[in-house]
PDB file of C-alpha atoms in Angstrom:
ATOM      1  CA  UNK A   1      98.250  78.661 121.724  1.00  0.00           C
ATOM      2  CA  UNK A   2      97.461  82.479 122.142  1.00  0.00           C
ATOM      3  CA  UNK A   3      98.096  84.111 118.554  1.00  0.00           C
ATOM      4  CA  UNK A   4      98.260  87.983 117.388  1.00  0.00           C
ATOM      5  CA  UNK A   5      98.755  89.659 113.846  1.00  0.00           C
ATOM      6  CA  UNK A   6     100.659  92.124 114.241  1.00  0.00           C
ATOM      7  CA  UNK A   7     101.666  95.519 112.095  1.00  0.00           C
ATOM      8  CA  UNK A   8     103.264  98.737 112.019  1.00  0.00           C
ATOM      9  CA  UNK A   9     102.521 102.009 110.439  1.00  0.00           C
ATOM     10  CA  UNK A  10     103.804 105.355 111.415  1.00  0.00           C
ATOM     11  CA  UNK A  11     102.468 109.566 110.081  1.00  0.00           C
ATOM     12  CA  UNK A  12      99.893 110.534 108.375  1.00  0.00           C
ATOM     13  CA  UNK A  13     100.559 108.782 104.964  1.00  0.00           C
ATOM     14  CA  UNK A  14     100.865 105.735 105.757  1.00  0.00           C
ATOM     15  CA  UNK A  15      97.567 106.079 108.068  1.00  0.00           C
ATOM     16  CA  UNK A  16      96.324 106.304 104.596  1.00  0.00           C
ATOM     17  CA  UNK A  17      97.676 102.996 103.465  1.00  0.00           C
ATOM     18  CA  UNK A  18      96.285 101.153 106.473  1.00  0.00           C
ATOM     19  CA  UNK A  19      93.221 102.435 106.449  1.00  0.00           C
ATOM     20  CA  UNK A  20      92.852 100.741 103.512  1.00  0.00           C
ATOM     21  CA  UNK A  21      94.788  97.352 104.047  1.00  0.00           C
ATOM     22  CA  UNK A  22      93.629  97.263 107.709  1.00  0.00           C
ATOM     23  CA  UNK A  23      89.889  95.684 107.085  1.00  0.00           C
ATOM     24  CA  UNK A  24      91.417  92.750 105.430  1.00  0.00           C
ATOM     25  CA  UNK A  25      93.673  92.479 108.106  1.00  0.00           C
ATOM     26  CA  UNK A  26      91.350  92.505 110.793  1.00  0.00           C
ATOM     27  CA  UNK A  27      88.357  89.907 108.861  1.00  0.00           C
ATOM     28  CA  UNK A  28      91.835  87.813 108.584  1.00  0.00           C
ATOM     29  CA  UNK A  29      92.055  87.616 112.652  1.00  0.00           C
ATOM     30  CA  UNK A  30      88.209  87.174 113.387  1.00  0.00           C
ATOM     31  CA  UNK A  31      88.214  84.114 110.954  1.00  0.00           C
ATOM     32  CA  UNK A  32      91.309  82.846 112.388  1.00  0.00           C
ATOM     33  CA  UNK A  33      90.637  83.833 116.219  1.00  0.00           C
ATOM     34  CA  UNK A  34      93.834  85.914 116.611  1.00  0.00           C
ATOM     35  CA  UNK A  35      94.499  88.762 118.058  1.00  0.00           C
ATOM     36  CA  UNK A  36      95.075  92.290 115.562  1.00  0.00           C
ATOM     37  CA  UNK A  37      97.934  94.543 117.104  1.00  0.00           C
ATOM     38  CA  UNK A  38      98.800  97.642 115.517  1.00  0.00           C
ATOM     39  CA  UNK A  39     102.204  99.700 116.313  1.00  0.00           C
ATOM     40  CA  UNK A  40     101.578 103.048 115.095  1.00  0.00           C
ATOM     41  CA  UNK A  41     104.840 104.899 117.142  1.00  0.00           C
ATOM     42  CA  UNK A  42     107.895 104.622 116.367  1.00  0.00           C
ATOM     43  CA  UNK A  43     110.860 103.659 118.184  1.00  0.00           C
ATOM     44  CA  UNK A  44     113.881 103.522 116.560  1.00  0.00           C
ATOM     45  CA  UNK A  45     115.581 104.680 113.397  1.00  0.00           C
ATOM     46  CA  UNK A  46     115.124 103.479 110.484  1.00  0.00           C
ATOM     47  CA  UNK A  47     111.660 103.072 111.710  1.00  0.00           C
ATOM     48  CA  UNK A  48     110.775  99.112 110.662  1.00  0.00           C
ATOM     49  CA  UNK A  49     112.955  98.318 113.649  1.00  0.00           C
ATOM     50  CA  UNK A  50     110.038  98.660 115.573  1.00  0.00           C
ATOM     51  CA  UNK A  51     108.867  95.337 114.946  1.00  0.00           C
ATOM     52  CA  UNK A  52     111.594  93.792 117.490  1.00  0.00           C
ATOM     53  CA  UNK A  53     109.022  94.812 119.942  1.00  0.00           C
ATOM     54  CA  UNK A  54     106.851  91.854 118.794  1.00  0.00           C
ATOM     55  CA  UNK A  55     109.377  90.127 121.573  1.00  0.00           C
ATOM     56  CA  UNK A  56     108.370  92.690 124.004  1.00  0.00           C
ATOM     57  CA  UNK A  57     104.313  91.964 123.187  1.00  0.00           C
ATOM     58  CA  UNK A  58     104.682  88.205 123.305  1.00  0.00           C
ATOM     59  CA  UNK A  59     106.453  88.362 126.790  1.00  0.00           C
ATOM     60  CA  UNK A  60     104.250  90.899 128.642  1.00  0.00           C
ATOM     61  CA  UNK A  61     100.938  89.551 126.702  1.00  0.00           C
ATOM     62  CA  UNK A  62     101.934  85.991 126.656  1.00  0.00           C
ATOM     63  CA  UNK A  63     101.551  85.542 122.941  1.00  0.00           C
ATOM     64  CA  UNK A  64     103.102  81.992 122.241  1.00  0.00           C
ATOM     65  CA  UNK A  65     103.245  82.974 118.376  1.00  0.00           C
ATOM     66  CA  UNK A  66     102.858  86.479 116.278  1.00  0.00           C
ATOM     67  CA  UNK A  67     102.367  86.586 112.390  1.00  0.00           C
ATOM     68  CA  UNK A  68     103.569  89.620 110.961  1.00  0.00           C
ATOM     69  CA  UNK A  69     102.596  91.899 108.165  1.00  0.00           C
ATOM     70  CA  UNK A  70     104.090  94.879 106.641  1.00  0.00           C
ATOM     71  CA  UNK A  71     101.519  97.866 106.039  1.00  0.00           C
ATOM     72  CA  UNK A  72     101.226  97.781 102.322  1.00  0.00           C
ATOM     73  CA  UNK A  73      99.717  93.969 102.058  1.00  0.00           C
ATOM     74  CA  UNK A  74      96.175  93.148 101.287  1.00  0.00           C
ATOM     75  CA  UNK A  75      95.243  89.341 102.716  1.00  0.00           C
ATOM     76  CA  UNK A  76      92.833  87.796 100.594  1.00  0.00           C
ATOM     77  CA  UNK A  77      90.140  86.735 101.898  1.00  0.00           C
ATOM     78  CA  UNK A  78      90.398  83.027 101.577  1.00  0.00           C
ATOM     79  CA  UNK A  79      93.808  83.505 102.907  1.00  0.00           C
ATOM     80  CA  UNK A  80      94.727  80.195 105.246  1.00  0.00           C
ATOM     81  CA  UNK A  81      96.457  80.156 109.067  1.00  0.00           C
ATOM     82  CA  UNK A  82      99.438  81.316 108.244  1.00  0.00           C
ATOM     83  CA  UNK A  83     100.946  79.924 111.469  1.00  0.00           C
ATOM     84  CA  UNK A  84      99.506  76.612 111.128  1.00  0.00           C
ATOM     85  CA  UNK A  85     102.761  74.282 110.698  1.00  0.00           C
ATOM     86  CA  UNK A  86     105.192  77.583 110.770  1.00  0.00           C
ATOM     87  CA  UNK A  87     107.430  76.035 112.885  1.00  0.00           C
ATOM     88  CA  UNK A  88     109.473  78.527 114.839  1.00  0.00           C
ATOM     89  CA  UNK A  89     109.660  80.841 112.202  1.00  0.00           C
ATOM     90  CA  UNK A  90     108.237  81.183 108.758  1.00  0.00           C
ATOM     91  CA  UNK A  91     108.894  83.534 105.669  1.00  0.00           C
ATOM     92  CA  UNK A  92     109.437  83.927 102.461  1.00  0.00           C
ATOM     93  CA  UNK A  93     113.167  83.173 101.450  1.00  0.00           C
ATOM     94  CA  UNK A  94     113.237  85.665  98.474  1.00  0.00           C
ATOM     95  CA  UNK A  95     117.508  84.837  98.475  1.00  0.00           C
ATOM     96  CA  UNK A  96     116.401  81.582  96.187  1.00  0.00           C
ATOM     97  CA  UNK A  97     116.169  83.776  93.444  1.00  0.00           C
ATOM     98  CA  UNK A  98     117.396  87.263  94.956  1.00  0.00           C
ATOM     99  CA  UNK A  99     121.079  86.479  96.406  1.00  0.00           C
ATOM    100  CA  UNK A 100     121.496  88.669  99.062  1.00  0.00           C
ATOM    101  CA  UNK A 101     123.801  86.344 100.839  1.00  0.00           C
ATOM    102  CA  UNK A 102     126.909  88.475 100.250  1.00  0.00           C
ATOM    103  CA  UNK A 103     125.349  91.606 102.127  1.00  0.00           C
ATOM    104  CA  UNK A 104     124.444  89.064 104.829  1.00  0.00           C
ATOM    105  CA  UNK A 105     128.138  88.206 105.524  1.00  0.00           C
ATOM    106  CA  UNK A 106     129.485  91.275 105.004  1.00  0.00           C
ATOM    107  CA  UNK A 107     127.086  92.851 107.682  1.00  0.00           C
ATOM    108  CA  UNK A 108     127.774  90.062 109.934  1.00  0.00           C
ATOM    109  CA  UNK A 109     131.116  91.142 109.821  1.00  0.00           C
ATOM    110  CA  UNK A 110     130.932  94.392 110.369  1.00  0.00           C
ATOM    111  CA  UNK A 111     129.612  93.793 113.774  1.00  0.00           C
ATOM    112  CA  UNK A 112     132.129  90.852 114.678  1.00  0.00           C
ATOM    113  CA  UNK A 113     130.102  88.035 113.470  1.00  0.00           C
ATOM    114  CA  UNK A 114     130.925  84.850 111.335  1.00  0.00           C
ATOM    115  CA  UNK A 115     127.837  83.307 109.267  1.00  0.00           C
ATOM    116  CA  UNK A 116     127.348  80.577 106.117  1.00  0.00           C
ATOM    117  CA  UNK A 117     124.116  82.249 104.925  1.00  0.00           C
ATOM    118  CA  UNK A 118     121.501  79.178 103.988  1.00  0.00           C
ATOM    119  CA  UNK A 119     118.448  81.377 103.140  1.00  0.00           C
ATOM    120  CA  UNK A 120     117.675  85.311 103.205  1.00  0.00           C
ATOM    121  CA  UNK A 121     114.146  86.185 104.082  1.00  0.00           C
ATOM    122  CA  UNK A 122     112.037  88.627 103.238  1.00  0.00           C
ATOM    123  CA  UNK A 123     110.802  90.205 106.415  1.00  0.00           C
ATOM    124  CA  UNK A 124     107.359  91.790 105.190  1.00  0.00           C
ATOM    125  CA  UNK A 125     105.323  88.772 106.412  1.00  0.00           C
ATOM    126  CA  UNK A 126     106.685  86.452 108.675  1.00  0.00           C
ATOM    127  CA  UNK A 127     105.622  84.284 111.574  1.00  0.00           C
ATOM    128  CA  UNK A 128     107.662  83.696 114.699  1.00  0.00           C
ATOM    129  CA  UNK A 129     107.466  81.549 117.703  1.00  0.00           C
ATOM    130  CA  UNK A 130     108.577  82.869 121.417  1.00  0.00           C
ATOM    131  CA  UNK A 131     111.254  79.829 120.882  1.00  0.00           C
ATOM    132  CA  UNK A 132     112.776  82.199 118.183  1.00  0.00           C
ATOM    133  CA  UNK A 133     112.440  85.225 119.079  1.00  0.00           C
ATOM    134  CA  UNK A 134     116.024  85.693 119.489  1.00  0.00           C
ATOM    135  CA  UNK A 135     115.984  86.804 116.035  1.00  0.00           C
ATOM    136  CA  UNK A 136     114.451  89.892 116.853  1.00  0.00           C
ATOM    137  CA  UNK A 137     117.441  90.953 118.518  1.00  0.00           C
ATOM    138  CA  UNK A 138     118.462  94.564 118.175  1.00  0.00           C
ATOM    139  CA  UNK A 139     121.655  95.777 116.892  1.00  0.00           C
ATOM    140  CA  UNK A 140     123.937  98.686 119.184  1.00  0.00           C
ATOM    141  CA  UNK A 141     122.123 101.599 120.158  1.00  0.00           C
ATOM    142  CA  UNK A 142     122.583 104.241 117.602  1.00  0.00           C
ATOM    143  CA  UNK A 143     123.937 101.402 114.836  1.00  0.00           C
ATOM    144  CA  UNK A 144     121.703 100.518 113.225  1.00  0.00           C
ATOM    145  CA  UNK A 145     122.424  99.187 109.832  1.00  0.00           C
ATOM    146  CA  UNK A 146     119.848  99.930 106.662  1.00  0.00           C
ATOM    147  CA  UNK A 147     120.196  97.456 104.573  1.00  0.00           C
ATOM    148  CA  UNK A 148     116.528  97.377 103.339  1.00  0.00           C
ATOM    149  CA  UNK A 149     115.745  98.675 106.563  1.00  0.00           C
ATOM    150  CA  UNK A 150     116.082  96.106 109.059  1.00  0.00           C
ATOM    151  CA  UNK A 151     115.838  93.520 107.106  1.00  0.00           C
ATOM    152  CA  UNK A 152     118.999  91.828 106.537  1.00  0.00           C
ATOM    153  CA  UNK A 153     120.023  92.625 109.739  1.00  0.00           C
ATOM    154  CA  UNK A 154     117.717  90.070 110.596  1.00  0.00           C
ATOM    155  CA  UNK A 155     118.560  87.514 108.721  1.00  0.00           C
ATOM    156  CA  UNK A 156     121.945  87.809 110.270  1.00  0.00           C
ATOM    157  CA  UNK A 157     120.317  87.418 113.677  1.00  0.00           C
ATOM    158  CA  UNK A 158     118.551  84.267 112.247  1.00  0.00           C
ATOM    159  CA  UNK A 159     121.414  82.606 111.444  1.00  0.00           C
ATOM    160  CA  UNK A 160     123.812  84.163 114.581  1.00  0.00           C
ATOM    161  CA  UNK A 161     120.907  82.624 116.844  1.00  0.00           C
ATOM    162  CA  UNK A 162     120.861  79.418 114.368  1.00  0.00           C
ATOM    163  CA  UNK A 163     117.046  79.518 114.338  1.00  0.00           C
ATOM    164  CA  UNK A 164     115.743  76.710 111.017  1.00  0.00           C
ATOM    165  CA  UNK A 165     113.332  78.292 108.804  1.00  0.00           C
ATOM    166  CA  UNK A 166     110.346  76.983 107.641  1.00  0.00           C
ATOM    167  CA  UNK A 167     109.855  78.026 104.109  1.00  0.00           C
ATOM    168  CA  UNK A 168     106.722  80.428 103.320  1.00  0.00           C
ATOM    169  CA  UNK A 169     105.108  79.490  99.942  1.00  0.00           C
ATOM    170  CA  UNK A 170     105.741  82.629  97.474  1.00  0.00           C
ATOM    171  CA  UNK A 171     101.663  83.048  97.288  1.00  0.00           C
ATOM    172  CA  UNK A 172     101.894  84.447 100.579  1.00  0.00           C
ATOM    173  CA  UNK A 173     104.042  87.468 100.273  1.00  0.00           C
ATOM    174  CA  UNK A 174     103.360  88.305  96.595  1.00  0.00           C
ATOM    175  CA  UNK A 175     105.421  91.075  95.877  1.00  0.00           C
ATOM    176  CA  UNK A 176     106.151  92.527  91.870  1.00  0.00           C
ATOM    177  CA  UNK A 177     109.208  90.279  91.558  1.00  0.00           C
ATOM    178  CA  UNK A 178     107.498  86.902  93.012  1.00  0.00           C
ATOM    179  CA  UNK A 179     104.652  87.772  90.737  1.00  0.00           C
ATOM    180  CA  UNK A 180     106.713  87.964  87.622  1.00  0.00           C
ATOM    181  CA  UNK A 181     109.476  85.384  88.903  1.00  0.00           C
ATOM    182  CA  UNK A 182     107.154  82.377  89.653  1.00  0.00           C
ATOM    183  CA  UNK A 183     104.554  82.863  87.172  1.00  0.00           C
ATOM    184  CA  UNK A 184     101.804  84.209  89.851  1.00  0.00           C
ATOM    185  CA  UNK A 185      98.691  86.119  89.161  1.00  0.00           C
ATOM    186  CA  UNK A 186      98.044  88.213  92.303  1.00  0.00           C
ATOM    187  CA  UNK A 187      94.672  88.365  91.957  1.00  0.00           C
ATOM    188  CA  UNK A 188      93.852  84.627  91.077  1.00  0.00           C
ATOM    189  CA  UNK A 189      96.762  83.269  93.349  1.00  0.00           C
ATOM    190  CA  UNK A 190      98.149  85.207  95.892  1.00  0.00           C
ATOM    191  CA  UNK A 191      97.111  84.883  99.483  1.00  0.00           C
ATOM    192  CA  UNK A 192      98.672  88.192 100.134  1.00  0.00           C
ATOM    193  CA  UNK A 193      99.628  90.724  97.867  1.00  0.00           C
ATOM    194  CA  UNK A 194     102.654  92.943  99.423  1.00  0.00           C
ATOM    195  CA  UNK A 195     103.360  95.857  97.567  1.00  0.00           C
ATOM    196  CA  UNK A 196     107.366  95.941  98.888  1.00  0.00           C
ATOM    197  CA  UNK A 197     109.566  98.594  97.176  1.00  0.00           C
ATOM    198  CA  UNK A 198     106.720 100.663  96.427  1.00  0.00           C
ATOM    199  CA  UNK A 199     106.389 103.132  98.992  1.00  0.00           C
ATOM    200  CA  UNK A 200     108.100 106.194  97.286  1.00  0.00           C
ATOM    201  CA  UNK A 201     104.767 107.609  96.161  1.00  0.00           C
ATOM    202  CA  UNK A 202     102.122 106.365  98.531  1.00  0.00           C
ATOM    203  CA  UNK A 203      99.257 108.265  96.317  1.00  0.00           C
ATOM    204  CA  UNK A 204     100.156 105.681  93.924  1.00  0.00           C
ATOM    205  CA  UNK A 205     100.822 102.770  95.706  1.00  0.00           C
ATOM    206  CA  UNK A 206      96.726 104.102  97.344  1.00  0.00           C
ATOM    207  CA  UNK A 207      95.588 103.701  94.211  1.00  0.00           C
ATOM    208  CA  UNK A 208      96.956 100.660  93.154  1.00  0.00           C
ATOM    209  CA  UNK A 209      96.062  99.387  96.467  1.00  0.00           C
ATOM    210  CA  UNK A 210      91.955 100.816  95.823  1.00  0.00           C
ATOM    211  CA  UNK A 211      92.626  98.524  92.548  1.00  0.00           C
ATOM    212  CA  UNK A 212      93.894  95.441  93.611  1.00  0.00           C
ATOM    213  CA  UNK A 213      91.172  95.477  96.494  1.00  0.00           C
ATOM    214  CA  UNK A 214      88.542  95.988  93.828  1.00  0.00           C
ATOM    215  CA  UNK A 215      89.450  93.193  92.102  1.00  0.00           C
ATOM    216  CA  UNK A 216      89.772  90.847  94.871  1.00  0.00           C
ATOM    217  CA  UNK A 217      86.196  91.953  95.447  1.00  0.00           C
ATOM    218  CA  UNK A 218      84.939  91.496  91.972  1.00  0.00           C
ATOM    219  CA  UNK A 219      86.490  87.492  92.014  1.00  0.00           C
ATOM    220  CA  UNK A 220      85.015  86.866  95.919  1.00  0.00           C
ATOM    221  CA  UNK A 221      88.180  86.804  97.467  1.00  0.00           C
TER     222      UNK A 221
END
């Protein structure tokens, strides 16, 4: 099965975030044998609609499977396959404890669409199979909803294309609210740390990034 990682990150600032998140990333493919793929233009609006192209780079590079990542994750270094027993697609369901599920049918709506929400995902890491990759379908040009970016849009698309979702353990995407919410310590326990929600002052989020890494460092991981 041919395999990429694959993440965005567009301007100047955030070149600053994954210049610092994008060594991990890359000693995460070379122990894994995947490929690293890095979109770094744009090409819609809001700009983390970009990733639909994953369905463009599995069907012209014949990638049976991509694993996603947001910019603003560190990967631990003992960090697992992700896309070992990820079915046709993997992630996080953060609406367990989050309920989004209202938005999700009310979106839905909007564009004509009837859905019974079962789980709403959070779309910062994520690992899809070419048998799924419907759900990177991309709403009418020049509508495009931003609802946490693109996010919920896709979890309408997940359910509109009925695609069953294997369940990502929280350790995996550990944002603030999984730390706090499941009793996590991201240095000690998270595979990766995702710093979602935190991108309104990337000098801090750099720094907190410089100290997490540290850290990680100091305890081998």
């Amino acid at each position: 099965m041919k395999q990429a990682l694959v993440t965005q990150s567009f301007g100047e600032d955030w070149q600053k975030i994954i210049d610092l998140t994008r060594p991990r990333m890359e000693a995460y493919c070379k122990r894994h044998s995947t490929d690293f793929i890095l979109i770094d233009k744009p090409l819609t609006h809001p700009a983390q609609y970009s990733k639909s192209a994953i369905g463009n780079i599995m069907a012209t590079k014949g990638y049976d499977q991509v694993t996603f990542v947001d910019a603003d994750v560190l990967i631990a270094n003992d960090c697992p396959k992700l896309s070992d027993d990820a079915g046709v697609f993997c992630a996080f369901d953060e609406g367990a404890y989050l309920d989004r599920k209202p938005d999700m049918v009310k979106l839905a709506g909007a564009f004509g669409g009837v859905i019974e929400p079962k789980f709403y995902v959070n779309t910062g890491v994520f690992v899809v199979h070419t048998k799924a990759v419907g759900i990177l379908s991309m709403p009418p040009i020049g509508l495009h909803p931003n609802h946490f970016a693109e996010q919920t849009w896709l979890n309408v698309m997940a359910h509109l294309w009925n695609i069953p979702l294997t369940d990502l353990d929280p350790s995996f995407n550990c944002m603030t609210s999984v730390e706090s919410h499941f009793g996590l310590d991201r240095y000690k326990d998270a595979m990766i740390i995702h710093y979602a929600g935190q991108s309104n002052d990337l000098v801090k989020l750099a720094n907190q990034i410089k100290e997490d890494e540290a850290k990680l460092v100091e305890l081998g991981r």
